[in-house]
mmCIF file of C-alpha atoms in Angstrom:
data_model
loop_
_atom_site.group_PDB
_atom_site.id
_atom_site.type_symbol
_atom_site.label_atom_id
_atom_site.label_comp_id
_atom_site.label_asym_id
_atom_site.label_seq_id
_atom_site.Cartn_x
_atom_site.Cartn_y
_atom_site.Cartn_z
ATOM 1 C CA MET A 1 -19.167 24.076 26.824
ATOM 2 C CA SER A 2 -17.056 21.529 28.622
ATOM 3 C CA ARG A 3 -15.023 18.404 28.114
ATOM 4 C CA SER A 4 -15.537 15.235 30.145
ATOM 5 C CA THR A 5 -14.594 11.575 29.935
ATOM 6 C CA CYS A 6 -17.637 9.407 29.325
ATOM 7 C CA LYS A 7 -17.627 6.153 31.338
ATOM 8 C CA SER A 8 -21.166 5.066 30.438
ATOM 9 C CA PRO A 9 -21.841 2.352 27.824
ATOM 10 C CA SER A 10 -23.673 4.853 25.623
ATOM 11 C CA GLY A 11 -20.512 6.932 25.327
ATOM 12 C CA ARG A 12 -18.648 3.955 23.894
ATOM 13 C CA GLY A 13 -15.701 4.742 26.197
ATOM 14 C CA TYR A 14 -14.802 7.978 24.398
ATOM 15 C CA ASP A 15 -13.840 11.260 25.927
ATOM 16 C CA VAL A 16 -16.737 13.639 25.355
ATOM 17 C CA ILE A 17 -16.905 17.296 24.369
ATOM 18 C CA GLU A 18 -20.129 18.818 25.653
ATOM 19 C CA ILE A 19 -22.003 21.653 23.972
ATOM 20 C CA ASP A 20 -25.023 22.593 26.035
ATOM 21 C CA ASN A 21 -28.194 24.471 25.202
ATOM 22 C CA LEU A 22 -27.595 26.191 21.876
ATOM 23 C CA ARG A 23 -30.672 28.391 21.628
ATOM 24 C CA LEU A 24 -31.540 28.877 17.972
ATOM 25 C CA ARG A 25 -34.518 29.972 15.910
ATOM 26 C CA THR A 26 -35.801 27.987 12.962
ATOM 27 C CA GLU A 27 -38.997 27.090 11.147
ATOM 28 C CA ILE A 28 -40.241 23.854 12.691
ATOM 29 C CA GLY A 29 -43.595 22.155 13.063
ATOM 30 C CA PHE A 30 -46.609 21.002 11.079
ATOM 31 C CA SER A 31 -49.484 22.737 12.836
ATOM 32 C CA GLN A 32 -51.095 25.563 10.904
ATOM 33 C CA HIS A 33 -49.959 28.190 13.401
ATOM 34 C CA GLU A 34 -46.334 26.960 13.113
ATOM 35 C CA ILE A 35 -45.907 26.868 9.332
ATOM 36 C CA GLY A 36 -43.669 29.644 8.032
ATOM 37 C CA LYS A 37 -42.852 30.951 11.512
ATOM 38 C CA LYS A 38 -39.550 30.730 13.365
ATOM 39 C CA GLN A 39 -39.533 29.161 16.803
ATOM 40 C CA GLU A 40 -36.883 28.614 19.425
ATOM 41 C CA VAL A 41 -35.192 25.236 19.589
ATOM 42 C CA VAL A 42 -32.625 24.148 22.154
ATOM 43 C CA ILE A 43 -29.838 21.814 21.046
ATOM 44 C CA SER A 44 -27.213 20.035 23.134
ATOM 45 C CA MET A 45 -24.482 17.786 21.768
ATOM 46 C CA ARG A 46 -22.061 15.233 23.161
ATOM 47 C CA LEU A 47 -19.145 14.639 20.805
ATOM 48 C CA GLY A 48 -17.175 11.439 21.274
ATOM 49 C CA CYS A 49 -13.429 11.931 20.812
ATOM 50 C CA ASP A 50 -10.010 11.434 22.345
ATOM 51 C CA VAL A 51 -8.799 14.564 24.128
ATOM 52 C CA SER A 52 -5.632 12.997 25.549
ATOM 53 C CA LYS A 53 -3.341 14.525 22.913
ATOM 54 C CA ALA A 54 -4.898 17.979 23.292
ATOM 55 C CA GLY A 55 -4.673 17.594 27.052
ATOM 56 C CA LYS A 56 -0.894 17.370 26.667
ATOM 57 C CA SER A 57 -0.293 19.769 23.766
ATOM 58 C CA ASP A 58 -2.861 22.457 24.692
ATOM 59 C CA ASP A 59 -3.436 22.777 20.915
ATOM 60 C CA VAL A 60 -6.975 22.949 19.538
ATOM 61 C CA SER A 61 -5.874 21.211 16.326
ATOM 62 C CA ASP A 62 -5.380 18.060 18.418
ATOM 63 C CA SER A 63 -9.032 17.986 19.388
ATOM 64 C CA VAL A 64 -12.486 18.578 17.917
ATOM 65 C CA ASN A 65 -12.938 22.322 17.522
ATOM 66 C CA TYR A 66 -16.291 22.802 19.236
ATOM 67 C CA ARG A 67 -16.538 26.375 17.978
ATOM 68 C CA ASP A 68 -16.482 25.134 14.377
ATOM 69 C CA VAL A 69 -19.081 22.483 15.224
ATOM 70 C CA ALA A 70 -21.350 25.089 16.789
ATOM 71 C CA LYS A 71 -20.948 27.449 13.823
ATOM 72 C CA ASP A 72 -21.905 24.759 11.331
ATOM 73 C CA VAL A 73 -24.918 23.696 13.383
ATOM 74 C CA ILE A 74 -26.067 27.302 13.853
ATOM 75 C CA ASN A 75 -25.656 28.144 10.148
ATOM 76 C CA TYR A 76 -27.593 25.084 9.081
ATOM 77 C CA VAL A 77 -30.410 25.074 11.616
ATOM 78 C CA GLU A 78 -31.225 28.770 11.321
ATOM 79 C CA SER A 79 -31.344 28.643 7.506
ATOM 80 C CA ALA A 80 -33.338 25.404 7.207
ATOM 81 C CA SER A 81 -36.893 24.380 7.984
ATOM 82 C CA PHE A 82 -38.227 21.204 9.556
ATOM 83 C CA ILE A 83 -41.491 19.433 10.195
ATOM 84 C CA LEU A 84 -40.222 17.165 12.973
ATOM 85 C CA VAL A 85 -37.721 17.639 15.764
ATOM 86 C CA GLU A 86 -36.527 14.118 14.908
ATOM 87 C CA LYS A 87 -35.284 15.399 11.545
ATOM 88 C CA LEU A 88 -33.586 18.364 13.191
ATOM 89 C CA ALA A 89 -31.699 16.140 15.624
ATOM 90 C CA THR A 90 -30.693 13.673 12.906
ATOM 91 C CA ASP A 91 -29.337 16.411 10.648
ATOM 92 C CA VAL A 92 -27.280 17.837 13.523
ATOM 93 C CA ALA A 93 -25.839 14.364 14.102
ATOM 94 C CA ARG A 94 -25.009 14.075 10.385
ATOM 95 C CA ILE A 95 -23.062 17.344 10.536
ATOM 96 C CA CYS A 96 -21.083 16.236 13.585
ATOM 97 C CA ILE A 97 -20.157 12.885 12.066
ATOM 98 C CA ALA A 98 -19.708 13.686 8.364
ATOM 99 C CA VAL A 99 -18.142 17.130 8.622
ATOM 100 C CA HIS A 100 -16.305 16.973 11.948
ATOM 101 C CA LYS A 101 -15.498 13.243 11.880
ATOM 102 C CA VAL A 102 -16.536 12.383 15.421
ATOM 103 C CA PRO A 103 -16.905 8.622 16.028
ATOM 104 C CA TRP A 104 -19.968 9.007 18.242
ATOM 105 C CA VAL A 105 -22.460 11.759 18.904
ATOM 106 C CA GLN A 106 -25.437 12.278 21.138
ATOM 107 C CA VAL A 107 -27.882 15.029 20.212
ATOM 108 C CA ARG A 108 -30.688 16.401 22.347
ATOM 109 C CA ALA A 109 -33.101 18.705 20.509
ATOM 110 C CA HIS A 110 -36.087 20.324 22.207
ATOM 111 C CA LYS A 111 -38.932 22.691 21.333
ATOM 112 C CA PRO A 112 -39.813 24.833 24.359
ATOM 113 C CA GLN A 113 -43.508 25.202 25.103
ATOM 114 C CA ALA A 114 -44.471 22.823 22.291
ATOM 115 C CA LEU A 115 -46.997 20.997 24.498
ATOM 116 C CA ARG A 116 -49.489 22.312 27.021
ATOM 117 C CA PHE A 117 -48.486 21.753 30.657
ATOM 118 C CA SER A 118 -44.918 20.859 29.592
ATOM 119 C CA ASP A 119 -41.725 22.917 29.521
ATOM 120 C CA SER A 120 -40.596 21.359 26.242
ATOM 121 C CA VAL A 121 -40.812 18.373 23.922
ATOM 122 C CA GLY A 122 -37.813 16.826 22.225
ATOM 123 C CA VAL A 123 -35.720 13.823 21.318
ATOM 124 C CA LEU A 124 -32.418 12.336 22.423
ATOM 125 C CA ILE A 125 -30.511 10.348 19.786
ATOM 126 C CA GLU A 126 -27.113 8.679 19.484
ATOM 127 C CA ARG A 127 -25.398 8.053 16.168
ATOM 128 C CA THR A 128 -22.106 6.699 14.802
ATOM 129 C CA PRO A 129 -20.542 6.765 11.316
ATOM 130 C CA GLU A 130 -22.228 3.430 10.620
ATOM 131 C CA ASP A 131 -25.583 5.234 10.635
ATOM 132 C CA PHE A 132 -24.745 7.530 7.703
ATOM 133 C CA SER A 133 -22.975 7.421 4.353
ATOM 134 C CA ASP A 134 -22.660 11.152 3.763
ATOM 135 C CA SER A 135 -20.152 12.921 1.550
ATOM 136 C CA VAL A 136 -19.242 16.596 1.855
ATOM 137 C CA VAL A 137 -19.708 18.056 -1.617
ATOM 138 C CA HIS A 138 -19.198 21.524 -3.082
ATOM 139 C CA LEU A 139 -21.445 22.736 -5.870
ATOM 140 C CA SER A 140 -21.014 25.738 -8.150
ATOM 141 C CA LEU A 141 -24.076 27.700 -9.284
ATOM 142 C CA GLY A 142 -24.435 30.373 -11.938
ATOM 143 C CA SER A 143 -27.143 32.256 -13.813
ATOM 144 C CA ASN A 144 -27.477 35.266 -16.118
ATOM 145 C CA ILE A 145 -31.145 34.968 -17.089
ATOM 146 C CA GLU A 146 -33.299 36.347 -14.277
ATOM 147 C CA PRO A 147 -30.434 35.290 -11.998
ATOM 148 C CA ARG A 148 -31.852 36.361 -8.642
ATOM 149 C CA ARG A 149 -35.093 34.441 -9.087
ATOM 150 C CA ASN A 150 -33.451 31.381 -10.611
ATOM 151 C CA LEU A 151 -30.735 31.143 -7.962
ATOM 152 C CA ARG A 152 -33.290 31.526 -5.179
ATOM 153 C CA ASP A 153 -35.393 28.774 -6.737
ATOM 154 C CA ALA A 154 -32.346 26.552 -7.262
ATOM 155 C CA LEU A 155 -31.345 26.870 -3.603
ATOM 156 C CA ALA A 156 -34.876 26.018 -2.488
ATOM 157 C CA LEU A 157 -34.926 22.929 -4.712
ATOM 158 C CA LEU A 158 -31.493 21.866 -3.486
ATOM 159 C CA LYS A 159 -32.735 21.984 0.108
ATOM 160 C CA GLU A 160 -35.453 19.512 -0.836
ATOM 161 C CA ASN A 161 -32.824 16.979 -1.940
ATOM 162 C CA VAL A 162 -29.660 17.510 0.116
ATOM 163 C CA LEU A 163 -28.528 19.004 3.416
ATOM 164 C CA VAL A 164 -27.236 22.488 2.599
ATOM 165 C CA LEU A 165 -24.448 23.364 5.026
ATOM 166 C CA LYS A 166 -23.299 26.739 3.773
ATOM 167 C CA VAL A 167 -24.028 29.137 0.921
ATOM 168 C CA SER A 168 -21.545 31.663 -0.458
ATOM 169 C CA SER A 169 -22.207 35.283 -1.201
ATOM 170 C CA PRO A 170 -23.779 35.974 -4.610
ATOM 171 C CA PHE A 171 -20.968 37.421 -6.748
ATOM 172 C CA LEU A 172 -21.645 39.520 -9.838
ATOM 173 C CA THR A 173 -19.166 38.342 -12.480
ATOM 174 C CA SER A 174 -18.360 39.110 -16.086
ATOM 175 C CA PRO A 175 -19.050 36.385 -18.661
ATOM 176 C CA GLN A 176 -16.102 34.273 -19.779
ATOM 177 C CA LEU A 177 -15.328 32.707 -23.178
ATOM 178 C CA GLN A 178 -18.380 34.344 -24.723
ATOM 179 C CA THR A 179 -18.466 37.940 -23.562
ATOM 180 C CA ASP A 180 -21.433 39.347 -25.524
ATOM 181 C CA GLN A 181 -24.052 38.398 -22.938
ATOM 182 C CA PRO A 182 -25.309 39.707 -19.566
ATOM 183 C CA ASP A 183 -23.232 39.442 -16.398
ATOM 184 C CA PHE A 184 -23.614 36.348 -14.244
ATOM 185 C CA ILE A 185 -24.318 35.826 -10.596
ATOM 186 C CA ASN A 186 -22.087 33.016 -9.343
ATOM 187 C CA MET A 187 -22.268 31.187 -6.035
ATOM 188 C CA ALA A 188 -21.035 28.056 -4.286
ATOM 189 C CA VAL A 189 -22.776 25.719 -1.870
ATOM 190 C CA ARG A 190 -21.379 23.144 0.547
ATOM 191 C CA ILE A 191 -23.714 20.203 1.067
ATOM 192 C CA LEU A 192 -24.044 16.783 2.641
ATOM 193 C CA THR A 193 -25.483 14.005 0.538
ATOM 194 C CA GLU A 194 -25.780 10.244 0.718
ATOM 195 C CA MET A 195 -26.120 10.077 -3.071
ATOM 196 C CA ALA A 196 -23.396 8.838 -5.400
ATOM 197 C CA PRO A 197 -21.919 11.390 -7.849
ATOM 198 C CA ALA A 198 -23.938 10.226 -10.869
ATOM 199 C CA GLN A 199 -27.152 10.168 -8.827
ATOM 200 C CA LEU A 200 -26.535 13.676 -7.489
ATOM 201 C CA LYS A 201 -25.754 14.997 -10.964
ATOM 202 C CA THR A 202 -29.011 13.518 -12.212
ATOM 203 C CA VAL A 203 -30.839 15.440 -9.478
ATOM 204 C CA LEU A 204 -28.989 18.638 -10.424
ATOM 205 C CA CYS A 205 -29.948 18.170 -14.081
ATOM 206 C CA GLY A 206 -33.542 17.756 -12.989
ATOM 207 C CA ILE A 207 -33.384 21.066 -11.114
ATOM 208 C CA GLU A 208 -31.901 22.712 -14.206
ATOM 209 C CA ARG A 209 -34.719 21.369 -16.355
ATOM 210 C CA SER A 210 -37.348 22.567 -13.882
ATOM 211 C CA LEU A 211 -35.856 26.047 -14.156
ATOM 212 C CA LEU A 212 -36.050 25.864 -17.962
ATOM 213 C CA ARG A 213 -32.369 25.473 -18.681
ATOM 214 C CA VAL A 214 -32.021 25.202 -22.465
ATOM 215 C CA ARG A 215 -28.794 23.759 -23.826
ATOM 216 C CA ASP A 216 -27.666 24.847 -27.253
ATOM 217 C CA PRO A 217 -25.047 22.393 -28.577
ATOM 218 C CA ASN A 218 -23.797 25.138 -30.887
ATOM 219 C CA ASN A 219 -23.479 27.718 -28.109
ATOM 220 C CA LYS A 220 -22.486 25.936 -24.917
ATOM 221 C CA ASN A 221 -21.125 29.116 -23.307
ATOM 222 C CA GLY A 222 -24.239 31.212 -23.920
ATOM 223 C CA PRO A 223 -26.772 32.600 -21.435
ATOM 224 C CA ARG A 224 -28.515 30.199 -19.081
ATOM 225 C CA THR A 225 -31.245 30.271 -16.464
ATOM 226 C CA ILE A 226 -29.185 28.109 -14.128
ATOM 227 C CA ASP A 227 -26.017 26.053 -14.098
ATOM 228 C CA LEU A 228 -25.383 23.499 -11.330
ATOM 229 C CA ASP A 229 -22.055 21.677 -11.277
ATOM 230 C CA ILE A 230 -20.283 19.358 -8.861
ATOM 231 C CA SER A 231 -16.967 21.082 -8.161
ATOM 232 C CA LEU A 232 -15.521 19.039 -5.285
ATOM 233 C CA TRP A 233 -16.395 15.682 -3.757
ATOM 234 C CA GLY A 234 -14.584 15.820 -0.443
ATOM 235 C CA SER A 235 -10.898 15.247 -1.113
ATOM 236 C CA GLU A 236 -11.564 12.653 -3.808
ATOM 237 C CA VAL A 237 -10.388 12.610 -7.404
ATOM 238 C CA LEU A 238 -12.952 10.715 -9.438
ATOM 239 C CA GLU A 239 -14.792 10.281 -12.709
ATOM 240 C CA TYR A 240 -18.405 9.333 -13.242
ATOM 241 C CA SER A 241 -20.804 9.023 -16.158
ATOM 242 C CA VAL A 242 -24.304 10.366 -16.664
ATOM 243 C CA VAL A 243 -26.716 10.512 -19.575
ATOM 244 C CA ASP A 244 -26.922 14.230 -20.344
ATOM 245 C CA LYS A 245 -26.413 16.537 -23.310
ATOM 246 C CA LYS A 246 -24.453 19.132 -21.375
ATOM 247 C CA ALA A 247 -21.057 20.039 -22.755
ATOM 248 C CA GLY A 248 -18.237 21.621 -20.823
ATOM 249 C CA SER A 249 -14.632 21.460 -19.781
ATOM 250 C CA ASN A 250 -15.011 18.900 -16.995
ATOM 251 C CA HIS A 251 -16.238 15.946 -19.060
ATOM 252 C CA SER A 252 -16.075 14.118 -22.374
ATOM 253 C CA LEU A 253 -18.319 11.816 -24.399
ATOM 254 C CA LEU A 254 -17.902 8.087 -23.830
ATOM 255 C CA ASN A 255 -20.183 5.434 -25.378
ATOM 256 C CA GLY A 256 -23.187 7.733 -25.416
ATOM 257 C CA HIS A 257 -22.649 8.859 -21.833
ATOM 258 C CA ILE A 258 -21.042 11.994 -20.457
ATOM 259 C CA LYS A 259 -17.856 11.326 -18.530
ATOM 260 C CA LYS A 260 -17.320 13.930 -15.827
ATOM 261 C CA LYS A 261 -14.290 14.735 -13.725
ATOM 262 C CA VAL A 262 -14.054 15.884 -10.110
ATOM 263 C CA PRO A 263 -12.492 18.149 -8.986
ATOM 264 C CA ASP A 264 -13.796 20.406 -11.725
ATOM 265 C CA PRO A 265 -10.773 21.668 -13.704
ATOM 266 C CA ASP A 266 -12.447 25.097 -13.874
ATOM 267 C CA ILE A 267 -11.533 25.648 -10.206
ATOM 268 C CA LEU A 268 -7.937 26.201 -11.294
ATOM 269 C CA ARG A 269 -8.913 28.202 -14.396
ATOM 270 C CA PHE A 270 -11.629 30.689 -13.571
ATOM 271 C CA THR A 271 -11.936 33.311 -10.871
ATOM 272 C CA HIS A 272 -15.727 33.152 -10.813
ATOM 273 C CA VAL A 273 -15.535 29.463 -9.879
ATOM 274 C CA VAL A 274 -12.836 29.482 -7.214
ATOM 275 C CA VAL A 275 -13.744 32.697 -5.357
ATOM 276 C CA PRO A 276 -17.180 31.513 -4.125
ATOM 277 C CA LEU A 277 -15.706 28.117 -3.196
ATOM 278 C CA ALA A 278 -12.850 29.752 -1.286
ATOM 279 C CA GLU A 279 -15.270 31.995 0.563
ATOM 280 C CA ILE A 280 -17.154 29.084 2.125
ATOM 281 C CA SER A 281 -14.210 26.650 2.529
ATOM 282 C CA PRO A 282 -10.974 28.678 2.533
ATOM 283 C CA HIS A 283 -8.903 26.051 4.339
ATOM 284 C CA MET A 284 -9.973 23.087 2.238
ATOM 285 C CA LYS A 285 -7.123 21.696 0.166
ATOM 286 C CA HIS A 286 -7.571 21.181 -3.543
ATOM 287 C CA PRO A 287 -7.377 17.408 -4.099
ATOM 288 C CA THR A 288 -4.819 17.515 -6.904
ATOM 289 C CA ASN A 289 -2.522 20.472 -6.295
ATOM 290 C CA GLY A 290 -2.578 20.432 -2.490
ATOM 291 C CA SER A 291 -3.108 24.177 -2.060
ATOM 292 C CA THR A 292 -5.959 25.532 0.004
ATOM 293 C CA LEU A 293 -8.847 27.050 -1.916
ATOM 294 C CA ALA A 294 -7.919 30.412 -0.406
ATOM 295 C CA SER A 295 -4.394 30.076 -1.813
ATOM 296 C CA VAL A 296 -5.749 29.100 -5.232
ATOM 297 C CA ALA A 297 -8.083 32.102 -5.178
ATOM 298 C CA MET A 298 -5.255 34.444 -4.208
ATOM 299 C CA GLU A 299 -3.056 33.072 -6.977
ATOM 300 C CA ILE A 300 -5.717 33.358 -9.689
ATOM 301 C CA THR A 301 -6.987 36.802 -8.631
ATOM 302 C CA GLY A 302 -3.560 38.165 -7.733
ATOM 303 C CA ARG A 303 -4.885 39.622 -4.480
ATOM 304 C CA LYS A 304 -5.037 38.581 -0.834
ATOM 305 C CA ASP A 305 -8.526 40.003 -0.476
ATOM 306 C CA TYR A 306 -9.808 37.692 -3.221
ATOM 307 C CA HIS A 307 -13.311 37.849 -1.772
ATOM 308 C CA LYS A 308 -13.451 41.483 -2.907
ATOM 309 C CA THR A 309 -12.688 40.643 -6.537
ATOM 310 C CA PHE A 310 -16.360 40.846 -7.515
ATOM 311 C CA PRO A 311 -19.273 42.948 -6.270
ATOM 312 C CA ILE A 312 -21.599 41.114 -3.916
ATOM 313 C CA ILE A 313 -25.252 41.588 -4.733
ATOM 314 C CA GLU A 314 -28.457 41.098 -2.724
ATOM 315 C CA LEU A 315 -30.146 37.865 -3.741
ATOM 316 C CA PHE A 316 -33.282 38.049 -1.609
ATOM 317 C CA ARG A 317 -34.366 41.584 -2.282
#
């Protein structure tokens, strides 16, 4: 990895952080012999930025942290699957721009030995924030009816609709409010989406319906096959309305629609909500109280090792 100042027109005059030849393994391709099999891909990135402040301060917080960029790209690519290398490269660019806020990125993505008589086949793309309208969103998931199967299926369906950046551990938690029911498995997911909040919630409700979520208006805290909620929408505080019969603490009825609030108030109320969120984004600040999610989790659990509050179970056994 290196830093250089880009003088070419394609670099838009930015300083450039260079990440060369990340060698990862992922499912990619559409030929019969490729489907379901992991292959090597090689990814290089050029991140437009201004390193002048970091060059004087010698402080990584004054620059783009290329280690964090690499971690996010590695986590995503190795847990996802692709048909085309074009999609792989575009998703990497989305992560660099939406998550790490770079004003310009160049991504080179190659498949070694993808073509006879050639070392590799790949694409080279350049993108700016004008090319995407992504939001970084945190979702909370829970299930206590066949929870392993339903959470696995929910994650698979999510990946068909959004870019899943990171998934928390599956935590085994005791039921709240109505305690005479099986334990839950609770998780959190950080995603990228170009959908608006109401549109995303409609997709989440569709996933719930496909997994046979039954809502009892007289027992809203009872067992469920799956629960998918929007917990955080970046650093925004917002309300939106959807047509849905779900009841809960983060919304109210308004003219036949459900009015929902983000951030979800349950983050500051329930351990099983905040602990998974804090595990995947510990340094993110809660939009209304200003504390990091890790600090909120420590306060609610009463322990510094909040991530050990609940047993972690194996989801894909």
